[in-house]
Coordinates of C-alpha atoms in Angstrom, one line a residue:
X1 CA 14.6 -19.7 -51.5
X2 CA 11.7 -20.7 -53.6
X3 CA 12.8 -23.9 -55.3
X4 CA 10.1 -24.2 -58.0
X5 CA 9.6 -20.6 -59.3
X6 CA 12.8 -19.9 -61.1
X7 CA 13.4 -20.2 -64.9
X8 CA 17.0 -19.3 -65.5
X9 CA 19.3 -19.1 -68.5
X10 CA 22.9 -17.9 -68.7
X11 CA 21.9 -14.8 -70.6
X12 CA 18.8 -13.6 -68.8
X13 CA 17.9 -14.7 -65.3
X14 CA 14.2 -13.9 -64.7
X15 CA 12.0 -15.0 -61.8
X16 CA 8.4 -15.9 -62.7
X17 CA 7.4 -14.6 -61.3
X18 CA -20.1 -28.8 -28.7
X19 CA -18.1 -29.3 -26.8
X20 CA -19.4 -32.3 -25.1
X21 CA -20.3 -31.1 -21.6
X22 CA -19.4 -32.9 -18.3
X23 CA -20.4 -31.0 -15.2
X24 CA -17.5 -32.2 -13.3
X25 CA -14.5 -34.5 -13.7
X26 CA -14.7 -38.1 -12.7
X27 CA -12.1 -38.4 -10.0
X28 CA -12.0 -42.2 -9.4
X29 CA -8.6 -43.8 -9.3
X30 CA -6.7 -42.9 -12.4
X31 CA -5.9 -45.4 -15.1
X32 CA -2.1 -45.3 -15.0
X33 CA -0.6 -44.7 -18.4
X34 CA 1.5 -47.9 -18.4
X35 CA 4.8 -47.1 -20.1
X36 CA 3.9 -44.1 -22.1
X37 CA 5.5 -41.4 -20.0
X38 CA 8.7 -40.0 -21.3
X39 CA 10.7 -36.9 -20.4
X40 CA 12.5 -35.0 -23.2
X41 CA 15.8 -33.9 -21.8
X42 CA 15.8 -30.3 -23.1
X43 CA 16.5 -27.0 -21.5
X44 CA 13.9 -24.7 -19.9
X45 CA 12.4 -21.3 -20.9
X46 CA 14.3 -19.7 -23.8
X47 CA 14.0 -16.2 -22.5
X48 CA 12.3 -14.8 -25.6
X49 CA 9.6 -12.1 -25.0
X50 CA 5.9 -12.7 -24.8
X51 CA 2.8 -10.5 -24.9
X52 CA 0.7 -9.8 -21.9
X53 CA -2.4 -9.6 -24.1
X54 CA -4.7 -12.2 -25.6
X55 CA -6.1 -11.8 -29.1
X56 CA -8.8 -9.5 -27.7
X57 CA -6.7 -7.4 -25.4
X58 CA -4.5 -4.6 -26.7
X59 CA -1.0 -4.2 -25.4
X60 CA 2.5 -3.8 -26.7
X61 CA 4.7 -6.8 -27.0
X62 CA 6.6 -7.2 -23.7
X63 CA 9.0 -9.7 -22.4
X64 CA 7.8 -12.5 -20.2
X65 CA 8.0 -16.3 -19.5
X66 CA 6.6 -18.0 -22.6
X67 CA 9.1 -17.0 -25.3
X68 CA 8.7 -15.1 -28.6
X69 CA 6.5 -15.7 -31.6
X70 CA 7.8 -14.8 -35.1
X71 CA 5.6 -13.7 -38.0
X72 CA 6.8 -14.4 -41.6
X73 CA 5.6 -11.2 -43.0
X74 CA 5.2 -12.2 -46.6
X75 CA 4.5 -15.1 -49.0
X76 CA 5.6 -16.1 -52.4
X77 CA 4.4 -13.6 -55.1
X78 CA 3.0 -11.0 -52.8
X79 CA 1.4 -8.2 -54.8
X80 CA 3.6 -6.2 -57.1
X81 CA 3.5 -2.4 -57.3
X82 CA 5.6 -1.3 -54.4
X83 CA 2.8 -1.6 -51.8
X84 CA 4.0 -4.5 -49.5
X85 CA 6.0 -2.5 -47.0
X86 CA 3.0 -0.4 -46.3
X87 CA 0.7 -3.5 -46.1
X88 CA 3.0 -4.9 -43.4
X89 CA 3.4 -1.7 -41.6
X90 CA -0.3 -1.3 -41.2
X91 CA -0.6 -4.7 -39.6
X92 CA 2.2 -4.3 -37.0
X93 CA 0.0 -2.8 -34.2
X94 CA -2.5 -5.7 -34.4
X95 CA 0.3 -8.2 -34.5
X96 CA 2.0 -6.7 -31.5
X97 CA -1.3 -6.6 -29.6
X98 CA -1.8 -10.3 -30.4
X99 CA 1.6 -11.1 -28.9
X100 CA 3.8 -11.4 -31.9
X101 CA 7.3 -10.2 -31.1
X102 CA 9.2 -10.2 -34.4
X103 CA 8.5 -10.0 -38.2
X104 CA 10.6 -11.6 -40.9
X105 CA 10.7 -9.6 -44.1
X106 CA 11.6 -10.7 -47.7
X107 CA 14.9 -9.8 -49.2
X108 CA 14.8 -6.0 -49.1
X109 CA 17.4 -4.9 -51.7
X110 CA 17.2 -4.5 -55.5
X111 CA 17.4 -7.7 -57.4
X112 CA 17.9 -8.6 -61.1
X113 CA 14.3 -8.6 -61.9
X114 CA 13.7 -5.1 -60.4
X115 CA 10.1 -4.3 -59.5
X116 CA 9.0 -7.9 -60.3
X117 CA 11.6 -9.8 -58.2
X118 CA 10.9 -11.4 -54.8
X119 CA 14.5 -10.5 -54.0
X120 CA 16.2 -13.9 -54.1
X121 CA 18.3 -12.9 -57.1
X122 CA 20.2 -10.0 -55.5
X123 CA 22.1 -7.4 -57.5
X124 CA 22.8 -4.4 -55.2
X125 CA 22.7 -5.0 -51.5
X126 CA 22.6 -1.3 -50.7
X127 CA 19.7 -0.4 -53.0
X128 CA 16.5 -0.6 -50.9
X129 CA 14.3 1.1 -53.5
X130 CA 16.2 4.3 -53.8
X131 CA 18.2 3.9 -57.0
X132 CA 17.0 3.6 -60.6
X133 CA 18.5 0.3 -61.7
X134 CA 17.3 -3.0 -63.1
X135 CA 14.3 -1.2 -64.6
X136 CA 12.9 0.5 -61.5
X137 CA 13.5 2.7 -58.5
X138 CA 11.3 0.9 -56.0
X139 CA 11.7 -2.8 -55.3
X140 CA 8.7 -5.1 -55.6
X141 CA 7.9 -4.2 -52.0
X142 CA 8.3 -0.4 -52.1
X143 CA 10.8 2.3 -51.5
X144 CA 13.6 2.7 -49.0
X145 CA 11.6 5.4 -47.2
X146 CA 8.6 3.0 -46.8
X147 CA 10.9 0.2 -45.5
X148 CA 12.5 2.5 -43.0
X149 CA 9.0 3.6 -41.8
X150 CA 8.0 0.0 -41.4
X151 CA 11.1 -0.8 -39.3
X152 CA 10.5 2.4 -37.2
X153 CA 6.9 1.4 -36.6
X154 CA 7.9 -2.1 -35.6
X155 CA 10.3 -0.8 -33.1
X156 CA 7.7 1.5 -31.7
X157 CA 5.5 -1.5 -31.2
X158 CA 8.5 -3.2 -29.4
X159 CA 8.9 -5.7 -32.2
X160 CA 12.1 -6.9 -33.9
X161 CA 12.6 -7.0 -37.6
X162 CA 14.6 -9.8 -39.3
X163 CA 16.1 -9.4 -42.8
X164 CA 16.1 -12.2 -45.3
X165 CA 19.8 -12.4 -46.4
X166 CA 20.7 -14.0 -49.7
X167 CA 24.5 -14.4 -49.9
X168 CA 25.0 -17.7 -51.7
X169 CA 24.6 -16.2 -55.2
X170 CA 24.0 -12.9 -57.1
X171 CA 22.3 -12.0 -60.3
X172 CA 22.1 -9.0 -62.7
X173 CA 25.8 -8.5 -63.4
X174 CA 27.2 -7.6 -66.8
X175 CA 29.1 -10.0 -69.0
X176 CA 32.9 -10.0 -68.7
X177 CA 35.8 -12.2 -69.9
X178 CA 36.7 -14.7 -67.2
X179 CA 40.1 -16.2 -67.3
X180 CA 39.2 -19.0 -64.9
X181 CA 36.4 -20.3 -67.1
X182 CA 37.8 -19.3 -70.5
X183 CA 34.4 -17.8 -71.3
X184 CA 32.4 -14.7 -70.6
X185 CA 30.4 -14.8 -67.3
X186 CA 27.7 -12.5 -65.8
X187 CA 30.0 -11.5 -62.9
X188 CA 30.7 -7.8 -63.5
X189 CA 29.0 -5.8 -60.7
X190 CA 31.3 -2.8 -60.9
X191 CA 28.6 -0.4 -62.1
X192 CA 26.0 -1.0 -59.4
X193 CA 24.2 2.2 -58.5
X194 CA 25.1 2.3 -54.8
X195 CA 28.8 1.9 -55.5
X196 CA 29.1 -0.4 -52.5
X197 CA 30.4 -4.0 -52.8
X198 CA 31.6 -3.9 -56.4
X199 CA 32.3 -7.4 -57.6
X200 CA 34.1 -9.1 -60.5
X201 CA 34.8 -12.7 -61.7
X202 CA 37.3 -13.3 -58.8
X203 CA 34.5 -12.8 -56.3
X204 CA 32.7 -15.8 -57.7
X205 CA 33.6 -19.4 -58.2
X206 CA 35.4 -20.7 -60.1
X207 CA 38.3 -18.3 -59.4
X208 CA 41.8 -18.1 -57.9
X209 CA 40.4 -19.5 -54.6
X210 CA 39.0 -22.7 -56.1
X211 CA 36.4 -24.3 -58.3
X212 CA 33.4 -24.2 -56.0
X213 CA 32.2 -24.2 -52.4
X214 CA 29.4 -26.3 -50.9
X215 CA 26.9 -25.6 -53.6
X216 CA 25.7 -23.3 -56.4
X217 CA 22.0 -22.6 -57.0
X218 CA 20.0 -22.3 -60.2
X219 CA 22.8 -21.2 -62.5
X220 CA 23.4 -17.9 -60.7
X221 CA 27.0 -16.7 -60.1
X222 CA 28.1 -18.4 -56.9
X223 CA 29.6 -15.9 -54.5
X224 CA 33.1 -16.9 -53.2
X225 CA 33.1 -16.4 -49.4
X226 CA 36.8 -17.6 -49.3
X227 CA 37.8 -14.3 -50.9
X228 CA 38.8 -11.8 -48.2
X229 CA 37.2 -9.0 -50.3
X230 CA 33.8 -10.8 -50.1
X231 CA 34.2 -11.3 -46.4
X232 CA 35.1 -7.7 -45.8
X233 CA 32.1 -6.4 -47.7
X234 CA 29.7 -8.9 -46.2
X235 CA 30.6 -8.5 -42.5
X236 CA 34.0 -7.0 -42.0
X237 CA 34.2 -3.3 -42.8
X238 CA 32.2 -0.6 -41.0
X239 CA 29.9 -0.2 -44.0
X240 CA 29.7 -4.0 -44.7
X241 CA 26.3 -5.4 -45.7
X242 CA 25.7 -6.8 -42.3
X243 CA 26.7 -3.7 -40.4
X244 CA 24.8 -1.4 -42.7
X245 CA 21.7 -3.4 -42.4
X246 CA 22.0 -3.5 -38.6
X247 CA 23.4 0.0 -37.8
X248 CA 21.8 2.1 -40.6
X249 CA 18.7 0.3 -41.7
X250 CA 18.1 -1.0 -38.1
X251 CA 17.4 -4.6 -38.8
X252 CA 17.6 -6.8 -35.6
X253 CA 18.3 -10.2 -37.1
X254 CA 18.8 -12.4 -40.1
X255 CA 17.2 -15.3 -41.9
X256 CA 19.9 -16.8 -44.1
X257 CA 18.7 -18.2 -47.4
X258 CA 20.0 -21.5 -48.8
X259 CA 22.8 -22.1 -46.3
X260 CA 23.5 -25.5 -48.0
X261 CA 25.4 -23.4 -50.5
X262 CA 28.2 -22.3 -48.2
X263 CA 29.9 -23.5 -45.0
X264 CA 28.4 -22.7 -41.6
X265 CA 31.6 -20.7 -40.8
X266 CA 30.1 -18.0 -43.0
X267 CA 27.1 -17.4 -40.8
X268 CA 29.3 -17.8 -37.7
X269 CA 31.6 -15.1 -39.0
X270 CA 28.7 -12.8 -39.8
X271 CA 27.2 -13.3 -36.3
X272 CA 30.5 -12.8 -34.6
X273 CA 31.1 -9.5 -36.5
X274 CA 27.6 -8.2 -36.8
X275 CA 25.5 -9.7 -34.0
X276 CA 21.7 -10.0 -33.9
X277 CA 19.4 -13.0 -34.0
X278 CA 20.0 -15.4 -36.8
X279 CA 18.3 -18.5 -38.3
X280 CA 19.4 -20.5 -41.3
X281 CA 17.3 -22.2 -44.0
X282 CA 19.0 -25.6 -44.0
X283 CA 16.4 -27.7 -45.9
X284 CA 17.2 -31.1 -44.3
X285 CA 15.0 -33.4 -42.2
X286 CA 18.0 -35.1 -40.6
X287 CA 18.2 -33.7 -37.0
X288 CA 21.9 -34.6 -36.8
X289 CA 22.6 -32.4 -39.8
X290 CA 20.5 -29.5 -38.4
X291 CA 22.2 -29.7 -35.0
X292 CA 25.7 -29.9 -36.6
X293 CA 25.0 -26.8 -38.7
X294 CA 23.4 -24.8 -35.9
X295 CA 26.4 -25.5 -33.6
X296 CA 29.0 -24.6 -36.2
X297 CA 27.1 -21.6 -37.5
X298 CA 26.4 -20.3 -33.9
X299 CA 22.9 -19.8 -35.2
X300 CA 19.3 -21.0 -34.9
X301 CA 18.0 -23.2 -37.7
X302 CA 14.6 -24.0 -39.0
X303 CA 13.4 -27.3 -37.6
X304 CA 12.6 -29.2 -40.8
X305 CA 12.8 -32.4 -38.8
X306 CA 9.7 -31.3 -36.8
X307 CA 8.1 -30.0 -39.9
X308 CA 8.1 -33.3 -41.7
X309 CA 7.1 -35.2 -38.6
X310 CA 4.1 -32.9 -38.1
X311 CA 3.0 -33.6 -41.7
X312 CA 3.1 -37.4 -41.0
X313 CA 1.4 -36.9 -37.7
X314 CA -1.5 -34.6 -38.5
X315 CA -2.1 -35.4 -42.1
X316 CA -1.5 -39.1 -42.1
X317 CA -2.9 -40.1 -38.7
X318 CA 0.2 -41.2 -36.9
X319 CA 0.8 -39.1 -33.8
X320 CA 3.3 -41.7 -32.6
X321 CA 5.9 -40.1 -34.8
X322 CA 5.9 -37.0 -32.4
X323 CA 8.0 -39.2 -30.2
X324 CA 10.8 -39.0 -32.8
X325 CA 13.8 -36.8 -32.6
X326 CA 13.6 -33.1 -33.6
X327 CA 15.8 -30.1 -33.4
X328 CA 13.7 -28.5 -30.7
X329 CA 14.3 -31.6 -28.5
X330 CA 18.1 -31.3 -29.2
X331 CA 18.3 -27.6 -28.5
X332 CA 15.2 -25.4 -28.2
X333 CA 17.4 -22.3 -28.1
X334 CA 18.5 -23.0 -31.7
X335 CA 15.2 -24.4 -33.1
X336 CA 12.8 -22.2 -35.1
X337 CA 9.6 -24.2 -35.6
X338 CA 7.1 -23.6 -38.4
X339 CA 4.0 -25.0 -40.1
X340 CA 4.3 -23.4 -43.5
X341 CA 6.4 -20.8 -45.3
X342 CA 6.8 -19.2 -48.7
X343 CA 8.7 -22.2 -50.1
X344 CA 6.8 -25.2 -48.7
X345 CA 3.2 -25.7 -47.5
X346 CA 2.5 -29.5 -47.3
X347 CA 0.7 -29.7 -43.9
X348 CA -3.1 -29.7 -44.5
X349 CA -4.3 -30.1 -41.0
X350 CA -2.7 -27.0 -39.7
X351 CA -4.5 -26.0 -36.5
X352 CA -3.2 -29.0 -34.5
X353 CA 0.2 -28.3 -36.0
X354 CA 0.1 -24.7 -34.7
X355 CA -1.2 -26.0 -31.3
X356 CA 1.9 -28.3 -31.3
X357 CA 4.5 -25.6 -32.1
X358 CA 2.9 -22.9 -29.9
X359 CA 2.8 -25.2 -26.8
X360 CA 6.3 -26.8 -27.3
X361 CA 9.8 -25.5 -27.0
X362 CA 11.6 -23.7 -29.8
X363 CA 10.8 -20.4 -31.5
X364 CA 7.5 -20.7 -33.3
X365 CA 6.8 -19.0 -36.7
X366 CA 3.4 -18.1 -38.0
X367 CA 3.0 -17.9 -41.8
X368 CA 1.4 -14.7 -43.1
X369 CA -1.3 -16.3 -45.2
X370 CA -2.3 -18.8 -42.5
X371 CA -2.8 -15.9 -40.1
X372 CA -4.3 -13.2 -42.4
X373 CA -6.2 -15.3 -44.9
X374 CA -6.6 -19.0 -44.5
X375 CA -7.0 -20.0 -40.8
X376 CA -9.1 -18.8 -37.9
X377 CA -7.3 -15.7 -36.6
X378 CA -9.1 -15.8 -33.2
X379 CA -7.9 -19.4 -32.6
X380 CA -4.4 -18.5 -33.6
X381 CA -4.4 -15.5 -31.3
X382 CA -5.6 -17.8 -28.5
X383 CA -2.7 -20.1 -29.2
X384 CA -0.2 -17.2 -29.2
X385 CA -1.6 -16.0 -25.9
X386 CA -1.2 -19.5 -24.4
X387 CA 2.3 -19.8 -25.8
X388 CA 3.3 -16.4 -24.3
X389 CA 1.8 -17.0 -20.9
X390 CA 1.8 -20.7 -20.2
X391 CA 4.3 -22.6 -22.4
X392 CA 7.3 -22.7 -20.0
X393 CA 9.7 -25.3 -18.8
X394 CA 10.9 -28.7 -20.0
X395 CA 8.7 -31.0 -22.0
X396 CA 7.4 -34.4 -20.8
X397 CA 5.5 -36.5 -23.4
X398 CA 2.8 -38.3 -21.4
X399 CA 0.9 -40.4 -23.9
X400 CA 0.9 -41.2 -27.6
X401 CA -0.9 -43.5 -30.0
X402 CA -1.9 -43.1 -33.6
X403 CA -4.8 -40.7 -32.7
X404 CA -3.8 -39.1 -29.4
X405 CA -0.9 -37.1 -28.1
X406 CA -0.5 -35.6 -24.7
X407 CA 2.5 -33.6 -23.4
X408 CA 3.3 -31.5 -20.4
X409 CA 5.3 -28.3 -20.2
X410 CA 6.7 -28.5 -16.7
X411 CA 6.7 -24.8 -15.8
X412 CA 9.5 -22.4 -15.0
X413 CA 10.3 -19.8 -12.4
X414 CA 6.9 -19.8 -10.8
X415 CA 4.9 -20.2 -14.1
X416 CA 2.9 -23.4 -13.9
X417 CA 3.3 -24.6 -17.5
X418 CA 0.5 -26.6 -19.2
X419 CA -0.7 -29.9 -20.6
X420 CA -1.6 -30.1 -24.3
X421 CA -3.9 -32.8 -25.6
X422 CA -4.2 -33.3 -29.4
X423 CA -6.8 -35.7 -30.8
X424 CA -6.8 -36.8 -34.4
X425 CA -9.8 -39.2 -34.0
X426 CA -13.4 -38.5 -34.9
X427 CA -14.8 -38.7 -31.4
X428 CA -14.2 -37.1 -28.0
X429 CA -11.4 -38.7 -26.0
X430 CA -10.5 -38.7 -22.3
X431 CA -7.3 -39.6 -20.5
X432 CA -6.0 -39.6 -17.0
X433 CA -2.7 -37.7 -16.9
X434 CA -0.1 -36.8 -14.2
X435 CA 0.3 -33.1 -13.7
X436 CA 2.7 -31.1 -11.5
X437 CA -0.2 -29.8 -9.3
X438 CA -1.8 -31.3 -6.3
X439 CA -5.4 -30.5 -5.4
X440 CA -5.6 -27.6 -7.9
X441 CA -8.4 -26.7 -10.3
X442 CA -7.6 -26.7 -14.0
X443 CA -9.3 -25.4 -17.1
X444 CA -8.9 -25.7 -20.8
X445 CA -7.6 -22.4 -22.0
X446 CA -8.8 -23.0 -25.6
X447 CA -12.4 -23.1 -24.4
X448 CA -12.9 -26.4 -26.3
X449 CA -13.8 -28.2 -23.1
X450 CA -16.2 -26.9 -20.4
X451 CA -14.6 -29.1 -17.7
X452 CA -13.0 -27.5 -14.6
X453 CA -11.3 -30.6 -13.1
X454 CA -9.4 -30.7 -9.9
X455 CA -6.2 -32.6 -9.6
X456 CA -6.1 -35.4 -7.0
X457 CA -3.6 -35.3 -4.1
X458 CA -1.3 -37.5 -6.2
X459 CA -1.5 -34.9 -9.0
X460 CA -3.4 -37.1 -11.4
X461 CA -6.5 -35.7 -13.3
X462 CA -8.8 -36.7 -16.1
X463 CA -8.9 -34.3 -19.1
X464 CA -10.7 -34.5 -22.4
X465 CA -10.2 -33.4 -26.0
X466 CA -12.7 -32.8 -28.8
X467 CA -12.5 -34.7 -32.1
X468 CA -10.0 -33.5 -34.7
X469 CA -8.9 -30.8 -32.4
X470 CA -6.9 -30.0 -29.2
X471 CA -7.3 -28.8 -25.7
X472 CA -4.7 -27.0 -23.5
X473 CA -4.9 -27.2 -19.7
X474 CA -3.3 -25.2 -17.0
X475 CA -4.2 -23.9 -13.5
X476 CA -7.4 -21.9 -13.4
X477 CA -5.7 -18.7 -12.3

């Protein structure tokens, strides 16, 4: 949920809108790294798919050892005019060829601000741009036909599509007398165009079920998940919101907005009844809170703990904080990592951050504007290829100081893994590190270093990293 773009009132709720060359590696006795080696006790390969292609090689997204990569297929205030579904559809082939396996779309149903709304003020969950209500037929993003064509194209590219689900609050209802407040409230959704999930004051707090749940947002009517009618319409009945999105619209998974506003049991119930991938937006940097929610929701969660640590590490010159706890270290199966999204974009030094999430465990997300507009797409495609092909196994942190960070992915099921070296300093750096390979030639798969070092019999090797950059090493095969 965009936290800073809403201006709401109780009457009208409107959204404002050179490489330094060394011919060969120096293989004298390694300088042992004292007490800097630490193994993160996390599980191995998460089983998500990967692409066989690099950024320059075409090929449908196929399953493999490295795990999946998610594209956030929008940003805040994407262009109006009903064009966005077609914009995304036209990019799917290139995204698939680059190794991206899923796309997360903005809230797809008609919202209170009609053709101008980003969708986070939902009115009619079953109007995907096919009913004339709230001032338009199409949503901001396009028509239902265009959305269905996008989803069909994504599936043809062997990509999944995740829907942004906003079920904490609603907007755009009519005024009605509310006996629980003694006033009129904007909670009459009996005349929605689709005729599905009609609501009244007893479907919102406060009501006969209580005064409130975990949290309201922005003055919007707060949907009451304790009401069996709400549960039935959200995930219970055959034409519930969840089952309609999955079985009729063919969405494959869910990004749940503002999950602080309701208990994790809500997402757990949805997942148990509907299925599909799910991730929650729990905006909290406390890893204990993230883990608690993920376990109780039976869902993945965005790794805000890692997000804020990356900002401190890469923008403030303190790579030591990457030793701190994060959700991906607790449970990589339930951690969705990210560098920016439509709500928050605080990391300035983004390429090392992407090198971090695309070489480490968890499910990495790429932000649309970073990929399509702001960063070097060739370098991002290179990192996606490395993630899909090399980023396997548990993680061992080998060395950290303020300016340098080195970690090893230990490989899985015959895949060798990798060693990632991030350097925040203004000069080239070199380190001896312990690999899992004896007497094997390595190379830097980013191309930032021209070294082709051979590991010693005891598996130690010297690697290098350019200033303000990263290198990623694996077997030369």
